[in-house]
Coordinates of C-alpha atoms and ligand atoms in Angstrom, one line a residue:
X1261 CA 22.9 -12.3 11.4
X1262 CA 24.6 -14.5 14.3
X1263 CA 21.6 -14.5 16.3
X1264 CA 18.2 -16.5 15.6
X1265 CA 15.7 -15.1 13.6
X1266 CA 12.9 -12.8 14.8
X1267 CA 9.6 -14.3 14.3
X1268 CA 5.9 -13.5 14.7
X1269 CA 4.7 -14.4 18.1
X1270 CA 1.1 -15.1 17.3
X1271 CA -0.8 -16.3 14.3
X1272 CA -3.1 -12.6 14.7
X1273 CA -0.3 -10.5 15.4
X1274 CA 1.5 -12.2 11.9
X1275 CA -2.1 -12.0 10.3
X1276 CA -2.6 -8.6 11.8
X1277 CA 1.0 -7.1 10.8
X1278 CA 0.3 -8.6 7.1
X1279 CA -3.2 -7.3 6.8
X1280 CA -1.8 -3.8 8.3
X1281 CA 1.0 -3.8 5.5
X1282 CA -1.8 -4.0 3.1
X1283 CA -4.5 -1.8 4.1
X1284 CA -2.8 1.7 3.9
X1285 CA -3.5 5.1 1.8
X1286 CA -4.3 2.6 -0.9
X1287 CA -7.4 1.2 0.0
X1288 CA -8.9 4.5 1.8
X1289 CA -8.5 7.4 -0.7
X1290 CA -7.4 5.3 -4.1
X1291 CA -9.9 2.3 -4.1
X1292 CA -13.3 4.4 -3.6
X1293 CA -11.9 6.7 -6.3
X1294 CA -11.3 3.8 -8.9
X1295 CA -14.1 1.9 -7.7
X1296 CA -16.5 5.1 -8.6
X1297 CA -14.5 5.4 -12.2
X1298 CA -14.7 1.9 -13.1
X1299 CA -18.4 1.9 -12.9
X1300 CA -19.2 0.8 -9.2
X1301 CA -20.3 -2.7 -9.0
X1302 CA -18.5 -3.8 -11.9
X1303 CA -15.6 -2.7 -11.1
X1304 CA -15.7 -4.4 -7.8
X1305 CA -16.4 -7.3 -8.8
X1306 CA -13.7 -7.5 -11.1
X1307 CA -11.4 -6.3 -8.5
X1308 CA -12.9 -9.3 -6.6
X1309 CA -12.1 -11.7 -9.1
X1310 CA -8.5 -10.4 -9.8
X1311 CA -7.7 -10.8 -5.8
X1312 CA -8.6 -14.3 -5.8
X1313 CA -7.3 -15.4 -9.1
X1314 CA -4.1 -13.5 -8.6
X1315 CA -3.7 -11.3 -5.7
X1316 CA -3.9 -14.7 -3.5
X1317 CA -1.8 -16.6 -5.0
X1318 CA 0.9 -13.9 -5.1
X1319 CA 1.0 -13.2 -1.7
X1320 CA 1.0 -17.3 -0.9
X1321 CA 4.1 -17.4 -3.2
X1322 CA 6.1 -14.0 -2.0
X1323 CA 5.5 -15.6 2.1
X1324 CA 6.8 -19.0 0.7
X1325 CA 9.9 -17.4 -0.6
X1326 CA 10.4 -15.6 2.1
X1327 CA 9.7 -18.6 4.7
X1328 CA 12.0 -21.1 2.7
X1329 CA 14.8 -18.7 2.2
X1330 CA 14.4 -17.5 6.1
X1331 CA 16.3 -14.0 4.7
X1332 CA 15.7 -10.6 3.7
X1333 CA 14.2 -10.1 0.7
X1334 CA 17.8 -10.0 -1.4
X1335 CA 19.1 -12.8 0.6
X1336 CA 16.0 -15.1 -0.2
X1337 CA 17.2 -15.8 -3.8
X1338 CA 20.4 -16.7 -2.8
X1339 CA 19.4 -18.8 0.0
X1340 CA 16.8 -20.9 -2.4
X1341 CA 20.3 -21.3 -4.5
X1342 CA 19.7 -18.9 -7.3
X1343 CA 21.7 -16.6 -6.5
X1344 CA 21.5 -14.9 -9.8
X1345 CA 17.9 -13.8 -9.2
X1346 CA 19.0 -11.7 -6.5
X1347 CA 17.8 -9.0 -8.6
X1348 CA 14.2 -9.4 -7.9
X1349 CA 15.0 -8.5 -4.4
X1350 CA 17.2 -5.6 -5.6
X1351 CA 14.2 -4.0 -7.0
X1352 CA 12.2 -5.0 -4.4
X1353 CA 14.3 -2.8 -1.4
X1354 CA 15.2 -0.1 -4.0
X1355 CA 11.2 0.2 -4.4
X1356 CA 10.7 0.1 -1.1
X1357 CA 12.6 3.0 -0.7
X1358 CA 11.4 4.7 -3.4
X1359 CA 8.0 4.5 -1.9
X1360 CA 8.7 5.2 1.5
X1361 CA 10.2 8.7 0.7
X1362 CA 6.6 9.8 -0.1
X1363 CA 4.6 7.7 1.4
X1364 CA 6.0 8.6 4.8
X1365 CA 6.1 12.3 3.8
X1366 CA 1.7 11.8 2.8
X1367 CA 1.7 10.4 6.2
X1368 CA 2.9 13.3 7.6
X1369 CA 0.7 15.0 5.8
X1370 CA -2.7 12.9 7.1
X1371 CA -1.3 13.7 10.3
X1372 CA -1.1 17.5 9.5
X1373 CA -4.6 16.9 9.0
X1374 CA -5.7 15.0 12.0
X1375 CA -4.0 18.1 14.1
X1376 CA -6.0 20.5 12.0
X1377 CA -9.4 19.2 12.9
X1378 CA -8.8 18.4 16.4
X1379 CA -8.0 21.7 17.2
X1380 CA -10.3 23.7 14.6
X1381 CA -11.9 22.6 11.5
X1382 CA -13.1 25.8 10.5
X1383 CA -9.9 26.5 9.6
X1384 CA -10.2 24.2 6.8
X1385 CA -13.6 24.3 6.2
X1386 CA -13.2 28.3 4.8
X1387 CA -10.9 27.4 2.0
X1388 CA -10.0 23.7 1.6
X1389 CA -7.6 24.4 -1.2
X1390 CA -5.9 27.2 0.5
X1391 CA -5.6 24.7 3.7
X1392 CA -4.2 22.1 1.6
X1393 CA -1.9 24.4 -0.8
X1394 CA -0.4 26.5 2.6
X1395 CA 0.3 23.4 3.9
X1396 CA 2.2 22.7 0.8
X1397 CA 4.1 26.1 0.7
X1398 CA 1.7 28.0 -1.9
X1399 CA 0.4 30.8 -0.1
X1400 CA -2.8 32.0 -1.6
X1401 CA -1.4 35.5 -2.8
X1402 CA 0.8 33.1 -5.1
X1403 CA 3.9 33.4 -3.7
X1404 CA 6.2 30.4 -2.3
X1405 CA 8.1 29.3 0.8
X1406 CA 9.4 26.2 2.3
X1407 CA 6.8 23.5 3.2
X1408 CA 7.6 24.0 6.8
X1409 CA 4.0 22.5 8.1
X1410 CA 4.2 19.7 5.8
X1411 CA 7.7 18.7 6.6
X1412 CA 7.4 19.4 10.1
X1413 CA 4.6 16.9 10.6
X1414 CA 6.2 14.5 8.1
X1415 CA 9.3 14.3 10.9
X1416 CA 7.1 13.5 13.1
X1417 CA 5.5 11.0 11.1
X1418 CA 8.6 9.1 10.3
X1419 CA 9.7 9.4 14.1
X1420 CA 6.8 7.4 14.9
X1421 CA 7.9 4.5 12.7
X1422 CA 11.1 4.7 14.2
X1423 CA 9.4 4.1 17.5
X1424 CA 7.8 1.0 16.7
X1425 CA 10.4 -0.9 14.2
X1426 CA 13.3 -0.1 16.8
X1427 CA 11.1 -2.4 19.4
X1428 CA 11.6 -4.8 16.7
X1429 CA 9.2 -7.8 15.3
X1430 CA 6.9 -9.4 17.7
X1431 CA 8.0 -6.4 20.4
X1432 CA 7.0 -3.7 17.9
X1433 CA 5.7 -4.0 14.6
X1434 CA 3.3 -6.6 16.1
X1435 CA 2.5 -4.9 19.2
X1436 CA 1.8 -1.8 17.3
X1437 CA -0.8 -3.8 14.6
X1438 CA -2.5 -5.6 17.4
X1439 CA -3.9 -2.0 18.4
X1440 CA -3.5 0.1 15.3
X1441 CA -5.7 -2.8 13.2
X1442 CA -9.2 -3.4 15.2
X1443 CA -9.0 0.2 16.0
X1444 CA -8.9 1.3 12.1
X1445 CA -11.4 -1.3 11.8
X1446 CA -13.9 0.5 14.6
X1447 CA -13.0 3.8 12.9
X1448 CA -14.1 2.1 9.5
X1449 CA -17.5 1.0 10.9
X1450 CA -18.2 4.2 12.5
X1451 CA -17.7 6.1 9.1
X1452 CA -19.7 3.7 7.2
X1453 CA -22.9 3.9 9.4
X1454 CA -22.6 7.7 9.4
X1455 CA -21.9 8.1 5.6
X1456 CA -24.6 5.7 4.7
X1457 CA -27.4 7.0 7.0
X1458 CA -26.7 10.6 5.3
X1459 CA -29.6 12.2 3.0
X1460 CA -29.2 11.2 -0.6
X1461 CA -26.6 8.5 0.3
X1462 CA -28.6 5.7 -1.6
X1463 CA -27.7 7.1 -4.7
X1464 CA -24.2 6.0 -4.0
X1465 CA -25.2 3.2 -2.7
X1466 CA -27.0 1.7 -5.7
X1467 CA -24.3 3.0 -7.7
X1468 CA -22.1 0.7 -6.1
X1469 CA -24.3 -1.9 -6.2
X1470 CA -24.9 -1.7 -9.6
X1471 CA -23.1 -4.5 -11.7
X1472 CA -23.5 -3.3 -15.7
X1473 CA -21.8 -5.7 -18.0
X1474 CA -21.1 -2.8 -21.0
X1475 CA -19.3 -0.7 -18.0
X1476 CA -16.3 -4.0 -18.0
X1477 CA -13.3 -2.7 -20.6
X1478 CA -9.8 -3.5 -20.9
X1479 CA -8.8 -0.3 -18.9
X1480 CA -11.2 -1.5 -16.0
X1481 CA -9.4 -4.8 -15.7
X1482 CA -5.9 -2.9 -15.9
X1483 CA -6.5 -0.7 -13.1
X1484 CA -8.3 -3.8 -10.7
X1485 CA -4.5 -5.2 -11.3
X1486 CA -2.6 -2.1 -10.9
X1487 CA -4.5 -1.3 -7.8
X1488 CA -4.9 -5.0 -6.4
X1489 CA -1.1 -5.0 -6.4
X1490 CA -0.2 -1.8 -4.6
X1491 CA -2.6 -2.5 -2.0
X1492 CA -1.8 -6.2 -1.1
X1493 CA 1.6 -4.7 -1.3
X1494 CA 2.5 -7.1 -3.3
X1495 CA 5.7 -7.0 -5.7
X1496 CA 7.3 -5.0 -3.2
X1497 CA 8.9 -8.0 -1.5
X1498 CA 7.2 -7.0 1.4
X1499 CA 5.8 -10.3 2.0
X1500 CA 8.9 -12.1 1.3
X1501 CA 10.7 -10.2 4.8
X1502 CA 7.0 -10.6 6.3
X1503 CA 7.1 -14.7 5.6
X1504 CA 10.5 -15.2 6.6
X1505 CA 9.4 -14.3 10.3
X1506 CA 6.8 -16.9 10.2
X1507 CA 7.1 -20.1 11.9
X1508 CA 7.1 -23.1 10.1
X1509 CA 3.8 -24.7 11.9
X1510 CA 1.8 -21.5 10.1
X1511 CA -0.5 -22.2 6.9
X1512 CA 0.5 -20.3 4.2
X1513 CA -2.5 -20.6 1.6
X1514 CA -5.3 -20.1 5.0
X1515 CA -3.1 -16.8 6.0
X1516 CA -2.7 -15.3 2.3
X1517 CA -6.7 -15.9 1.9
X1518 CA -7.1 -14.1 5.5
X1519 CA -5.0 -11.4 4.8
X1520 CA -6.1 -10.6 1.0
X1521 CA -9.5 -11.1 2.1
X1522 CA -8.9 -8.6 5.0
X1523 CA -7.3 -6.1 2.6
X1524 CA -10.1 -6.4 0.3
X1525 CA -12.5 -5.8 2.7
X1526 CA -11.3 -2.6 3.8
X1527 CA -10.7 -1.6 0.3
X1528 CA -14.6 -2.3 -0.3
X1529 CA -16.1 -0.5 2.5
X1530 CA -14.0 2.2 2.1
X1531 CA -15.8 2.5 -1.0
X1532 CA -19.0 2.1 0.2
X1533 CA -17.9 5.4 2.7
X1534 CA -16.4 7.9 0.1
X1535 CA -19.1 6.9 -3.0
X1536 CA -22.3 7.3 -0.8
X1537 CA -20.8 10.4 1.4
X1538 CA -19.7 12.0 -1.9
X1539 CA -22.6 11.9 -4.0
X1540 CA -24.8 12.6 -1.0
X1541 CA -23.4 15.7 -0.5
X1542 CA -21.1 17.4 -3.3
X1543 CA -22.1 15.5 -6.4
X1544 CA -20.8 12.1 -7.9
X1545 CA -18.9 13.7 -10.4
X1546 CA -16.7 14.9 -7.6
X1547 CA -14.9 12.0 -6.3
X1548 CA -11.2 11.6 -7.3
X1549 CA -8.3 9.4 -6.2
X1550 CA -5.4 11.6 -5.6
X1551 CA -4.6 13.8 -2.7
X1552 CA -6.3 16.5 -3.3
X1553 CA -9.7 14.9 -3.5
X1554 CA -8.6 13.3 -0.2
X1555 CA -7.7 16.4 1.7
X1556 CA -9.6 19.0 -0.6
X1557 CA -12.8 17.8 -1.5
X1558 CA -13.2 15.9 1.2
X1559 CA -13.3 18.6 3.3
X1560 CA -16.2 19.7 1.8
X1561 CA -17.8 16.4 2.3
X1562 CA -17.3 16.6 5.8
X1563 CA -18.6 20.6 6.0
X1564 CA -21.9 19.5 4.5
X1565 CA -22.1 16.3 6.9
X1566 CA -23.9 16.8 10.5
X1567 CA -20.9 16.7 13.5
X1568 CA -18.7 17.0 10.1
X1569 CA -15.6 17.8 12.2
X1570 CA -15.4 15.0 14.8
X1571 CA -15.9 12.3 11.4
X1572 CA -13.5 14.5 9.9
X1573 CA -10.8 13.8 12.9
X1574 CA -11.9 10.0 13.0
X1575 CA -11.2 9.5 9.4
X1576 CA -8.1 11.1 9.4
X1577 CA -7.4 9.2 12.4
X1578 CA -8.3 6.3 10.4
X1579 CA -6.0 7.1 7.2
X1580 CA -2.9 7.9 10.0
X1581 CA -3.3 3.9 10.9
X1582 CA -3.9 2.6 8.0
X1583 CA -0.4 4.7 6.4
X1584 CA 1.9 3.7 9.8
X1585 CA 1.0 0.6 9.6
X1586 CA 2.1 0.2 6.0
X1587 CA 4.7 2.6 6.5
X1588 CA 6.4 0.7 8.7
X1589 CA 6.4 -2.6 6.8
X1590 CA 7.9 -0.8 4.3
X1591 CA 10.9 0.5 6.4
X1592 CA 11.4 -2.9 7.9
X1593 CA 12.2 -5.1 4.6
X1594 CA 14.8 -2.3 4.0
X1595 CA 16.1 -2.7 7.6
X1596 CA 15.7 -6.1 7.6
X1597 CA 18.3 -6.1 4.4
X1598 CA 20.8 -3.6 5.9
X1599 CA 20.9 -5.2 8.9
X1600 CA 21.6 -8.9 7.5
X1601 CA 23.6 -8.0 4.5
X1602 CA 25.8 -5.2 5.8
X1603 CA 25.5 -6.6 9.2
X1604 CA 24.6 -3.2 10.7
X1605 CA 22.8 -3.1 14.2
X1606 CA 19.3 -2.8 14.0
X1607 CA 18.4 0.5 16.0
X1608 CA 21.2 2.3 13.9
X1609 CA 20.2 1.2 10.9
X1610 CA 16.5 2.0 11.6
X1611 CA 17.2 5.4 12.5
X1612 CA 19.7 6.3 9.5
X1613 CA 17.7 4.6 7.0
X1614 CA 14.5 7.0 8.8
X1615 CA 16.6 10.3 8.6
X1616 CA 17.9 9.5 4.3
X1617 CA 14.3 8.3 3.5
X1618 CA 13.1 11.3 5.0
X1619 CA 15.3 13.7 3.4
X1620 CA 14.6 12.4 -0.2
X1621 CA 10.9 12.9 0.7
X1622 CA 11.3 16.6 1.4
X1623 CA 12.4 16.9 -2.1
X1624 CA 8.7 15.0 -2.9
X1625 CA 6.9 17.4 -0.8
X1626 CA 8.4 20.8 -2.2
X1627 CA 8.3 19.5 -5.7
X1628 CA 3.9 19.0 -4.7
X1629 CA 3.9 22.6 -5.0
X1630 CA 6.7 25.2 -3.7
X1631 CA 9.5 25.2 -5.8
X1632 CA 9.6 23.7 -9.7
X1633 CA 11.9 20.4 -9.0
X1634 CA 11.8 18.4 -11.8
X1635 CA 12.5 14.4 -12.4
X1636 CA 13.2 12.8 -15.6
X1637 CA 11.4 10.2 -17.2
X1638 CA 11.4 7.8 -19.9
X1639 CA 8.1 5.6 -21.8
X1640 CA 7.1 5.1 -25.5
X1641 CA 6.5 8.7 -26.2
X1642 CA 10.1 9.7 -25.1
X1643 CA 11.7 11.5 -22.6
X1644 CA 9.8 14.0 -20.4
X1645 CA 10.4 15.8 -16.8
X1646 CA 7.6 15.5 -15.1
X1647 CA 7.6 17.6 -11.6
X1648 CA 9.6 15.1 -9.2
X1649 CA 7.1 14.0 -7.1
X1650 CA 5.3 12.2 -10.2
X1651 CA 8.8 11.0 -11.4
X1652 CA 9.3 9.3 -8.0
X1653 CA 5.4 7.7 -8.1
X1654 CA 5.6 6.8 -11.8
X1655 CA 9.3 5.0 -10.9
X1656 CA 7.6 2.8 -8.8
X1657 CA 3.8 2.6 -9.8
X1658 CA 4.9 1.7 -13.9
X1659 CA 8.0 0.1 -13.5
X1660 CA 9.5 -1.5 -9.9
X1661 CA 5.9 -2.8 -8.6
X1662 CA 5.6 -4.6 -11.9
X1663 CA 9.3 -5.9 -12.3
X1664 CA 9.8 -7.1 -8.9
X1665 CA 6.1 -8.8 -9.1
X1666 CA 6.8 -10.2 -12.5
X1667 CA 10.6 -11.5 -11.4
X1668 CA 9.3 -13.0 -8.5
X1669 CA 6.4 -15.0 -10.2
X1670 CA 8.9 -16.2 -13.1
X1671 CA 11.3 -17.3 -10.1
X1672 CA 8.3 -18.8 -8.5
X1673 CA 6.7 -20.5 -11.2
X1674 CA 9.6 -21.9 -13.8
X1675 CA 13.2 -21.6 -11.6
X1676 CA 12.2 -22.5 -8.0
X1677 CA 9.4 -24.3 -9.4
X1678 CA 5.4 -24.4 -7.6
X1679 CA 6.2 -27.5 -6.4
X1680 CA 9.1 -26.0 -3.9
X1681 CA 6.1 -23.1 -3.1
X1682 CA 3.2 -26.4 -2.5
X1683 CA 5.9 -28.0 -0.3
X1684 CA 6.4 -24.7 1.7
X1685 CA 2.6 -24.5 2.1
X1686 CA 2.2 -27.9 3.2
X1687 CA 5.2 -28.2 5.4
X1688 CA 2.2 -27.1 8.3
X1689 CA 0.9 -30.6 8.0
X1690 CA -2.1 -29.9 6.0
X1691 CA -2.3 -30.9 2.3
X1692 CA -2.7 -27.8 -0.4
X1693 CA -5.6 -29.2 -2.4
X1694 CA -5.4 -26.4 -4.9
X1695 CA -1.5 -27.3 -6.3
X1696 CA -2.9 -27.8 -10.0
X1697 CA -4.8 -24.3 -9.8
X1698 CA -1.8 -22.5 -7.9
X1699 CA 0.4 -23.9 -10.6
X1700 CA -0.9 -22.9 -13.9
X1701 CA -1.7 -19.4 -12.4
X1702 CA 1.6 -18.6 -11.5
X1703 CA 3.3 -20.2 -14.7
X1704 CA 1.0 -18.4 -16.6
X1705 CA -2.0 -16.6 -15.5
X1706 CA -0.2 -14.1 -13.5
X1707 CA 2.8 -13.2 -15.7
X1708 CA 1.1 -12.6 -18.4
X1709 CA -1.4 -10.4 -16.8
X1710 CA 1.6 -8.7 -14.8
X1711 CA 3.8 -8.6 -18.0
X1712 CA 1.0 -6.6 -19.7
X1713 CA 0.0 -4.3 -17.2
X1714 CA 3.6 -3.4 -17.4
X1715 CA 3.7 -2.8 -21.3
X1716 CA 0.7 -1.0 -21.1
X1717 CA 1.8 1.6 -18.6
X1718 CA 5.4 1.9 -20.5
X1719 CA 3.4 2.4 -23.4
X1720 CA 0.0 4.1 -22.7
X1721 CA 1.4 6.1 -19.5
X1722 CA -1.1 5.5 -17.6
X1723 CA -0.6 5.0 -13.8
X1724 CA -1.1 1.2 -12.1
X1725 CA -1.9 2.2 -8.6
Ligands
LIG912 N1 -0.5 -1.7 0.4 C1 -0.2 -0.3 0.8 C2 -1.5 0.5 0.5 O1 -2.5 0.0 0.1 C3 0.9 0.3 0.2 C4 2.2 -0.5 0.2 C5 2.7 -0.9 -1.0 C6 2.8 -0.9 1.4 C7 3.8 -1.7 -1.0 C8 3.8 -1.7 1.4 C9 4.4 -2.1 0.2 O2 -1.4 1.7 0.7

């Protein structure tokens, strides 16, 4: 565009609007699920080790990229002069987009759920399932019908990401973390002090405490990367549009630490809510990672809790946050793109963008349960058509996180070279002490662990995120 570049006003509202894009459904309903699988302790320590070896260095490199190229996250490669890598970014937006239609639509959702309890959770209490499945457009006599509660709330849901990104950078998407972010943080210390002072809650506790070196496998490791990924939003060339708005005075390598850290945190005492609260009061065995342990079972977690409702409201509270504020980093590195490469005005852009990603996400909701809408996929064991709403997650999960992570590291590492990404870093006056480290990792460390998690979800079919 004509016009200088938006950038981040302050160093917390950039820290804040990174560490916003990263904390989202992720690290609330997925993390305490895998956490719990993986063995507890183990399994976050693991994760810990897999955020600092790679998930660091990843996001230092995507905000480099995006701060040298000062472009969207297609234009970036062709600004650093390669403009034959363009295709990273291409993947990047189309993912993007892919994940917006249903994450905005499970936003809607979360917020379906924060009306529910604020006006009655009793409702939900008497037959989780049948809450979750009405909502969903199975009625309980087996019949169908348009998703009208899901959709309904999902409009509203996007609507409210229109609201901030129209007000643009520093006026909206910044604005909007500055409050959204310590208040999801409140939310998160509230829940943990009432999960863990629950009866029976140490069990979960030392369960999550407990490190138990025969627990560590191969699969373990896999999912720490898989998940580490999706929920530092990394490979999504997120970061790439989130760097580019960042002044040149800003350290790179202190920020990506901040905001990783930040991400990992919420991610870890998310954990150390759901694990305790759900062995406390249905039974370890119980805890899952998809939606329905997050709207069904937890319901049941909250029934059995003391003031069950009100915690109930505050952590859906806490999840609608946690998804806008991803939500709407999402939506801005696509209208960041449209906007610069097809030089279309921001608000219109924003809005039209909204309405199509919205509209494909119907098509996730009604295939949940309602009507039998099928996608088409293709791994190792052939081709299958899995209902659509898995197509869409296994698109992006298996495949576009993975590729767009992968391209990006190879450009990183052996075409732009880490010494281009050290010289970004440093160009804040402070020497990067760790340029030998940084370097082998992302020539090596990191693609190959990317480049297998890849094969192995092609091949195994198991999900990353
Ligand atoms: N990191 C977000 C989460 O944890 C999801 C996300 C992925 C957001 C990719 C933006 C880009 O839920």
């Amino acid at each position: 565009m004509e016009n200088k570049r938006a950038q981040w006003s302050s160093k917390i509202g950039f820290i804040l609007a990174a560490a916003g894009s990263a904390v989202g459904l992720g690290n609330i309903w997925k993390f305490p699920g895998r956490a719990y699988e993986g063995g507890g302790g183990t399994y976050l320590l693991v994760y810990l080790l897999v955020v600092v070896f790679l998930g660091i260095p990843l996001m230092m490199t995507e905000l480099s990229l995006g701060r040298a190229g000062q472009s969207n996250v297609v234009g970036t490669f062709r600004a650093l002069g390669h403009k034959r890598w363009s295709w990273v970014g291409w993947v990047g937006v189309l993912g993007a987009f892919i994940i917006t239609c249903y994450y905005s639509h499970v936003g809607g959702w979360v917020l379906r759920y924060v009306a529910g309890y604020l006006v009655d959770g009793k409702l939900i209490f008497a037959d989780a399932p049948g809450y979750f499945y009405e909502m969903l457009g199975l009625h309980a006599d087996g019949t169908t019908s348009f998703p009208w509660a899901a959709v309904v709330f999902a409009a509203v849901f996007m609507a409210l990401n229109v609201l901030v990104i129209v007000r643009g950078v520093s006026g909206g998407i910044e604005r909007f973390n500055k409050i959204g972010m310590p208040a999801l943080l409140v939310l998160l210390v509230v829940l943990l002090f009432r999960s863990l002072t629950l009866p029976g809650a140490e069990a979960g506790l030392r369960y999550m405490l407990h490190f138990d070196l025969s627990a560590l496998s191969f699969e373990t490791l896999l999912s720490a990367l898989g998940q580490a990924f999706y929920s530092l939003s990394i490979g999504m060339a997120i970061m790439i549009t989130y760097g580019s708005y960042l002044p040149r005075t800003e350290h790179i390598a202190r920020n990506s630490v901040i905001i990783c850290l930040m991400d990992t945190l919420v991610a870890m005492i998310s954990g150390f809510i759901i694990v305790p609260a759900v062995f406390a009061t249905l039974g370890a065995d119980q805890i899952g990672k998809g939606g329905g342990f997050a709207f069904v079972s937890l319901a049941g977690v909250f029934e059995k809790m003391p003031g069950g409702r009100w915690f109930a409201l505050l952590f859906y509270l806490l999840l609608l946050f946690a998804a806008l504020t991803s939500c709407v980093s999402l939506i801005e590195g696509i209208v960041a793109f449209l906007t610069e490469r097809f030089g279309w005005q921001r608000k219109r852009a924003t809005i039209g963008v909204s309405v199509v990603l919205f509209l494909i996400g119907c098509l996730y909701t009604c295939s949940q349960a309602a009507f039998p809408i099928k996608g088409l996929w293709l791994d190792a064991s052939g081709v299958s058509t899995p209902a659509f709403c898995d197509a869409m997650e296994y698109l992006t999960d298996r495949l576009m996180i993975p590729v767009c992570a992968l391209g990006s590291c190879i450009f990183a590492g052996w075409v732009w070279k880490p010494a281009n990404v050290i010289e970004e870093v440093e160009r804040c006056g402070t020497p990067f002490r760790l340029r030998r480290i940084y370097s082998v990792l992302v020539k090596y460390v990191a693609p190959i662990a990317i480049l297998t998690i890849l094969v192995m979800s092609l091949v195994s079919g198991r999900t990353l995120s």
